[in-house]
XYZ file of C-alpha atoms in Angstrom:
434
model
C 14.570 -7.153 -25.281
C 15.497 -7.974 -21.702
C 13.924 -9.525 -18.633
C 12.104 -7.306 -16.101
C 11.321 -4.883 -18.902
C 7.846 -3.613 -19.663
C 5.547 -6.284 -21.037
C 3.218 -5.589 -23.918
C 0.453 -8.140 -24.043
C -2.752 -8.770 -25.954
C -5.995 -10.156 -24.608
C -5.024 -13.773 -25.249
C -2.179 -13.630 -22.741
C -2.505 -14.039 -18.978
C -0.207 -13.278 -16.063
C -0.077 -14.056 -12.402
C 1.235 -11.987 -9.523
C 4.158 -13.045 -7.366
C 3.894 -12.239 -3.665
C 7.101 -12.042 -1.668
C 8.057 -10.798 1.763
C 4.745 -8.994 2.249
C 5.287 -6.845 -0.817
C 3.752 -7.594 -4.204
C 6.675 -8.519 -6.432
C 7.222 -7.859 -10.092
C 6.747 -10.540 -12.692
C 9.937 -11.311 -14.580
C 8.752 -11.392 -18.177
C 10.354 -10.272 -21.402
C 9.018 -7.317 -23.381
C 9.869 -4.585 -25.782
C 8.791 -1.251 -24.304
C 5.507 0.625 -24.272
C 4.481 3.400 -26.631
C 0.949 4.698 -27.060
C 0.632 4.400 -30.808
C -3.147 4.501 -30.686
C -3.312 0.883 -31.874
C -5.281 -1.597 -29.818
C -6.328 -5.186 -30.310
C -9.440 -6.344 -32.132
C -10.861 -5.105 -35.402
C -9.750 -1.924 -37.085
C -13.100 -0.242 -36.437
C -13.316 -1.118 -32.717
C -12.883 1.718 -30.213
C -9.471 1.442 -28.610
C -8.068 2.061 -25.140
C -4.477 1.677 -23.898
C -3.415 0.978 -20.315
C -0.055 0.864 -18.541
C -0.188 -0.783 -15.124
C 1.785 -2.793 -12.585
C 1.860 -6.617 -12.765
C -0.525 -7.021 -9.828
C -2.998 -4.528 -11.296
C -2.831 -6.383 -14.581
C -3.655 -9.660 -12.839
C -6.665 -8.125 -11.124
C -7.854 -6.490 -14.329
C -7.508 -9.484 -16.654
C -11.094 -10.695 -16.370
C -12.461 -7.157 -16.281
C -10.650 -6.230 -19.481
C -12.237 -9.218 -21.195
C -15.712 -8.444 -19.832
C -15.479 -4.812 -20.915
C -14.268 -5.703 -24.375
C -17.116 -8.176 -24.819
C -19.810 -5.927 -23.354
C -18.757 -2.581 -24.799
C -16.946 -3.582 -27.971
C -13.855 -1.678 -26.869
C -10.433 -3.054 -27.742
C -8.005 -2.766 -24.815
C -4.252 -2.798 -25.401
C -2.859 -3.488 -21.924
C 0.798 -3.203 -20.980
C 2.485 -3.560 -17.594
C 5.858 -3.307 -15.875
C 7.348 -3.685 -12.412
C 6.573 -0.556 -10.406
C 10.114 0.818 -10.207
C 10.572 0.464 -13.940
C 7.072 1.699 -14.694
C 7.704 4.853 -12.676
C 10.903 5.564 -14.600
C 9.390 4.974 -18.020
C 6.088 6.697 -17.345
C 7.793 10.009 -16.660
C 9.527 9.802 -20.055
C 6.327 8.759 -21.809
C 4.324 11.634 -20.372
C 6.990 14.100 -21.472
C 7.183 12.651 -24.984
C 3.430 12.314 -25.441
C 3.526 8.510 -25.763
C 1.875 7.572 -22.444
C -1.159 5.295 -22.326
C -4.723 6.511 -21.861
C -4.973 4.933 -18.400
C -1.871 4.795 -16.219
C -0.868 3.491 -12.834
C 0.129 6.378 -10.519
C 1.550 6.318 -7.001
C -0.491 7.577 -4.042
C -0.110 11.097 -2.686
C 3.271 12.674 -3.393
C 5.302 9.496 -2.989
C 7.030 9.526 -6.398
C 7.569 11.788 -9.432
C 4.639 9.954 -11.064
C 2.245 10.143 -8.129
C -1.315 11.454 -8.109
C -0.340 14.636 -6.292
C 2.734 15.459 -8.378
C 1.169 14.734 -11.768
C -2.113 16.309 -10.742
C -0.401 19.516 -9.685
C 1.275 19.581 -13.117
C -2.124 19.169 -14.834
C -1.030 15.887 -16.398
C -4.037 13.981 -15.019
C -7.744 14.417 -15.739
C -9.922 15.857 -12.963
C -12.244 13.004 -11.932
C -13.996 14.821 -9.095
C -17.412 14.609 -10.768
C -17.258 10.822 -11.226
C -20.007 8.993 -9.350
C -17.459 6.878 -7.447
C -15.411 9.851 -6.184
C -17.829 10.509 -3.320
C -17.502 6.890 -2.164
C -13.786 7.016 -1.368
C -12.848 6.632 2.273
C -10.917 9.507 3.844
C -7.473 7.920 3.560
C -7.927 6.996 -0.119
C -9.455 10.375 -0.910
C -6.496 12.171 0.663
C -4.027 10.244 -1.484
C -6.094 10.565 -4.672
C -6.206 14.357 -4.629
C -4.331 17.203 -6.178
C -5.486 20.252 -4.269
C -9.266 19.895 -4.096
C -9.474 17.682 -7.204
C -9.757 13.882 -7.280
C -7.361 12.684 -9.979
C -7.021 8.940 -9.342
C -9.234 5.881 -8.932
C -8.334 3.176 -6.346
C -8.733 -0.260 -7.910
C -7.943 -1.913 -4.566
C -6.365 -1.326 -1.169
C -3.885 -3.070 1.114
C -3.847 -2.794 4.897
C -1.241 -3.086 7.635
C -2.443 -5.467 10.348
C -1.024 -7.542 13.170
C -1.338 -11.244 12.355
C -1.295 -13.653 15.284
C -1.114 -17.407 15.681
C -4.482 -18.391 17.157
C -3.155 -21.729 18.404
C -0.415 -19.987 20.405
C -2.887 -17.480 21.846
C -5.291 -20.273 22.827
C -2.502 -22.350 24.348
C -1.408 -19.435 26.553
C -4.974 -18.120 27.165
C -4.051 -14.726 25.695
C -6.603 -12.080 24.767
C -6.204 -9.990 21.632
C -4.773 -6.635 22.749
C -6.831 -3.511 22.055
C -4.508 -0.953 23.692
C -0.782 -0.331 23.501
C -0.360 -1.246 27.169
C -2.127 -4.554 26.505
C 0.094 -5.147 23.470
C 3.199 -4.775 25.634
C 1.680 -7.018 28.323
C 0.796 -9.764 25.825
C 4.294 -9.490 24.357
C 5.774 -10.007 27.821
C 3.567 -13.062 28.430
C 4.687 -14.542 25.134
C 8.325 -13.938 26.018
C 7.847 -15.487 29.458
C 6.407 -18.570 27.734
C 9.524 -18.925 25.591
C 7.967 -17.540 22.417
C 9.179 -14.718 20.216
C 6.498 -12.099 20.903
C 6.607 -10.273 17.555
C 8.200 -12.142 14.662
C 10.107 -9.484 12.759
C 12.492 -9.719 9.823
C 14.126 -6.402 9.019
C 16.807 -7.372 6.522
C 16.929 -4.510 4.022
C 14.854 -2.316 6.304
C 11.661 -2.510 4.252
C 9.472 -3.992 6.979
C 10.599 -1.437 9.542
C 8.542 1.273 7.858
C 5.270 -0.590 8.408
C 5.631 -0.324 12.189
C 6.101 3.419 11.766
C 3.030 3.739 9.542
C 0.903 1.629 11.900
C 1.856 3.752 14.888
C 1.603 7.040 13.001
C -1.816 6.208 11.585
C -3.318 6.504 15.060
C -0.890 8.808 16.878
C -0.262 11.341 14.107
C -2.981 11.306 11.484
C -5.796 10.264 13.781
C -5.224 13.423 15.788
C -3.911 15.754 13.073
C -5.122 14.734 9.613
C -3.857 18.049 8.228
C -0.350 17.673 9.651
C 1.431 17.076 6.358
C -0.243 20.093 4.802
C 1.198 22.182 7.626
C 4.577 20.499 7.265
C 4.661 21.327 3.551
C 3.875 24.926 4.454
C 6.859 24.920 6.826
C 4.795 25.712 9.919
C 5.863 22.512 11.702
C 8.209 19.545 11.272
C 8.982 16.016 12.401
C 11.197 17.309 15.198
C 8.630 19.843 16.396
C 5.681 17.461 16.578
C 5.455 15.514 19.829
C 3.379 12.858 18.081
C 6.288 11.894 15.821
C 8.573 11.574 18.839
C 5.950 9.308 20.425
C 5.848 7.151 17.281
C 9.561 6.388 17.411
C 9.665 6.069 21.201
C 6.983 3.404 20.951
C 8.770 1.724 18.067
C 11.823 1.315 20.272
C 9.612 -0.077 23.075
C 8.131 -2.655 20.722
C 11.525 -3.577 19.314
C 12.429 -5.148 22.658
C 9.964 -7.903 21.713
C 11.070 -8.374 18.108
C 12.864 -11.443 16.817
C 16.427 -11.399 18.245
C 18.815 -9.602 15.880
C 15.828 -8.707 13.705
C 17.930 -6.396 11.516
C 19.672 -9.481 10.133
C 16.598 -11.697 9.793
C 14.843 -12.074 6.395
C 11.100 -11.298 6.454
C 10.216 -14.789 5.186
C 12.111 -16.400 8.071
C 10.150 -14.333 10.580
C 6.826 -15.304 9.002
C 7.830 -18.970 9.063
C 8.505 -18.754 12.806
C 4.989 -17.390 13.299
C 3.565 -20.194 11.150
C 5.420 -22.831 13.224
C 4.098 -21.426 16.483
C 7.531 -20.294 17.659
C 6.238 -16.709 17.683
C 2.961 -15.120 18.644
C 2.445 -12.132 16.337
C 3.825 -10.348 13.296
C 2.973 -7.021 11.685
C 2.132 -7.693 8.065
C 0.871 -6.116 4.868
C -2.410 -7.813 3.986
C -1.102 -8.853 0.555
C 1.288 -11.231 2.360
C -1.426 -13.095 4.299
C -1.758 -15.840 1.648
C 1.996 -16.363 1.806
C 1.828 -16.645 5.598
C -0.996 -19.188 5.296
C 1.111 -21.262 2.890
C 3.809 -21.603 5.551
C 1.436 -23.170 8.118
C 0.289 -26.815 8.012
C -3.160 -25.631 9.055
C -3.254 -22.905 6.433
C -5.201 -19.696 6.921
C -7.142 -21.132 9.883
C -3.941 -20.876 11.929
C -4.113 -17.088 11.971
C -6.303 -14.124 12.676
C -5.545 -10.400 12.588
C -6.135 -7.252 14.623
C -5.422 -3.571 14.202
C -2.208 -2.724 16.039
C -3.036 -0.276 18.848
C -0.776 2.722 19.394
C -2.308 4.232 22.532
C -4.672 3.247 25.332
C -7.891 4.420 23.682
C -9.218 1.471 21.623
C -11.787 3.655 19.868
C -9.036 5.809 18.352
C -7.109 2.967 16.665
C -6.903 3.333 12.888
C -5.927 0.776 10.256
C -3.355 2.079 7.739
C -4.517 1.374 4.187
C -2.805 1.960 0.857
C -4.790 2.358 -2.364
C -3.494 1.213 -5.740
C -4.392 3.881 -8.293
C -5.298 4.262 -11.930
C -5.537 7.713 -13.504
C -6.458 9.189 -16.870
C -3.671 10.777 -18.900
C -4.760 14.378 -19.558
C -3.057 14.282 -22.968
C -4.993 11.208 -24.058
C -7.152 11.542 -27.190
C -9.556 9.104 -25.497
C -10.360 10.777 -22.181
C -14.073 9.989 -22.365
C -13.411 6.326 -23.131
C -10.879 6.078 -20.293
C -13.324 7.651 -17.841
C -16.043 5.258 -18.955
C -13.763 2.304 -18.201
C -13.080 3.627 -14.688
C -16.845 3.956 -14.167
C -17.123 0.302 -15.201
C -14.422 -0.705 -12.713
C -16.260 1.219 -9.980
C -19.424 -0.845 -10.328
C -19.786 -2.776 -7.033
C -19.580 -6.212 -8.627
C -16.399 -5.282 -10.489
C -14.867 -3.768 -7.358
C -15.448 -7.113 -5.635
C -14.115 -9.107 -8.591
C -10.840 -7.176 -8.555
C -10.496 -7.438 -4.757
C -11.167 -11.176 -4.831
C -8.674 -11.794 -7.628
C -5.850 -10.209 -5.612
C -7.095 -10.877 -2.061
C -7.083 -7.142 -1.313
C -9.618 -4.697 0.101
C -12.248 -3.153 -2.170
C -11.007 0.096 -3.639
C -14.042 2.356 -3.388
C -15.393 1.717 0.075
C -17.998 -0.919 -0.705
C -18.630 -3.190 2.270
C -16.186 -6.043 1.897
C -17.366 -9.637 1.934
C -16.097 -11.106 5.196
C -17.023 -14.650 4.236
C -13.591 -15.953 3.255
C -11.507 -12.876 3.945
C -8.433 -13.231 6.174
C -9.141 -9.616 7.163
C -12.634 -10.382 8.495
C -11.741 -9.293 12.042
C -10.788 -5.764 10.976
C -13.304 -5.268 8.152
C -15.829 -3.541 10.443
C -13.181 -0.901 11.232
C -12.284 -0.483 7.579
C -15.893 -0.350 6.435
C -16.672 2.316 9.067
C -13.792 4.477 7.852
C -11.393 3.898 10.762
C -8.446 4.084 8.379
C -5.370 6.233 7.841
C -2.997 6.616 4.872
C 0.514 5.202 4.900
C 2.537 8.151 6.159
C 5.164 8.165 3.413
C 2.568 8.753 0.695
C 1.987 12.210 2.134
C 5.667 13.108 2.163
C 6.891 15.280 -0.729
C 9.625 12.951 -1.985
C 10.986 9.424 -1.817
C 14.190 10.553 -0.090
C 12.283 11.005 3.170
C 11.160 7.398 3.093
C 14.671 6.182 2.260
C 15.996 8.155 5.214
C 13.414 6.451 7.412
C 14.568 3.019 6.248
C 18.262 3.791 6.800
C 18.081 5.836 9.990
C 15.356 3.608 11.407
C 17.767 0.700 11.342
C 20.380 2.814 13.099
C 17.809 3.772 15.728
C 17.004 0.127 16.461
C 20.679 -0.803 16.548
C 21.317 1.962 19.097
C 23.603 3.996 16.857
C 21.393 7.130 16.877
C 18.612 8.496 19.043
C 15.099 9.659 18.173
C 15.929 13.398 17.927
C 18.720 12.633 15.440
C 16.387 10.525 13.323
C 13.722 13.252 13.300
C 16.276 15.891 12.288
C 17.395 13.692 9.398
C 13.804 13.206 8.247
C 13.289 16.972 8.337
C 16.394 17.500 6.230
C 15.063 15.202 3.508
C 11.503 16.497 3.772
C 12.737 20.068 3.277
C 13.988 19.150 -0.215
C 10.360 19.232 -1.324
C 9.014 17.553 -4.443
C 11.552 16.968 -7.252
């Protein structure tokens, strides 16, 4: 056995999720590999169900597993692994016929074990007739589909939002920007006051992509929700679409207000500067909001959030959201039982329980409880469907995203221009789905 391997656990065990740098991190636990042997916990005569999820999903599902076992008499054998490792092993398990009944799949076409890729290969059960399928918001529905079939259930969602230090804004009498022009103006006022306008740590390049997705949500997918379908058909491309040029032009405009030498600054350091009041704003994945609050003496009350505008029409601004999916293995001998468990998870109270456990958005579009949510300011937009998918989930392979991370850094360092970056993205996109 080795650390960071898949963890097989019974109902008596518990786990907690580590949050780091705005991305949900993997739990470092020892394990011995997953295989769907058909054996679950509980008595020999109890119905059994196996699951294979990520660490954060497992944390959110812990109480729900127990409630389902108690209420339905079903024995759940739950295993989990860090996403990168899970993705590698799941492909092998599906090929060998040892995959779990319920499995974590990536959104859209973002990996070889994504909803779109596995759905197109008929390795996932069609869930289109489930009662919850009609309640998915547009961005989740897009990423849960294979063709016209819904093949994945979103247990929760994350969002990309701009967090701001309310004390700094009050001190400088700044209004929350609702247009891109206002965002640039507020950034200039912050700079004139000696503050870093947008705290940004881009070491490793991971955070850079979130600016692209936030801009593209409004500029690209708000105007052309079918763009990626046309790109996959070959009728257009990154380089040919003016909206993609606008995305990266505006990224370079914003970068003038980033933390100095942001490409060498760790994300945690940038968030700490926002928490201290040395900076005014920071683009953040909602899963990292608790971490940001921990950095501030005043905790969560120090911050509020807004949807980052990308143009000068406030009504057109969309919030990028990313669902976290479970799907039913089409080769499972327990398809009906697996579908019944998803129906249980989709009950409004259970949707809320999962969202509360992980501090994420509800997965199936139920109105979120704004009472203690750090996302309260943007919940009306999310609840009304003003959302867009993360752009990379619609791309046919992970190489396109990796090119974005690498070439995006070169763009911000001045080593390449926007047309070069777009040509490189097209080259990777043209490889299609592995």
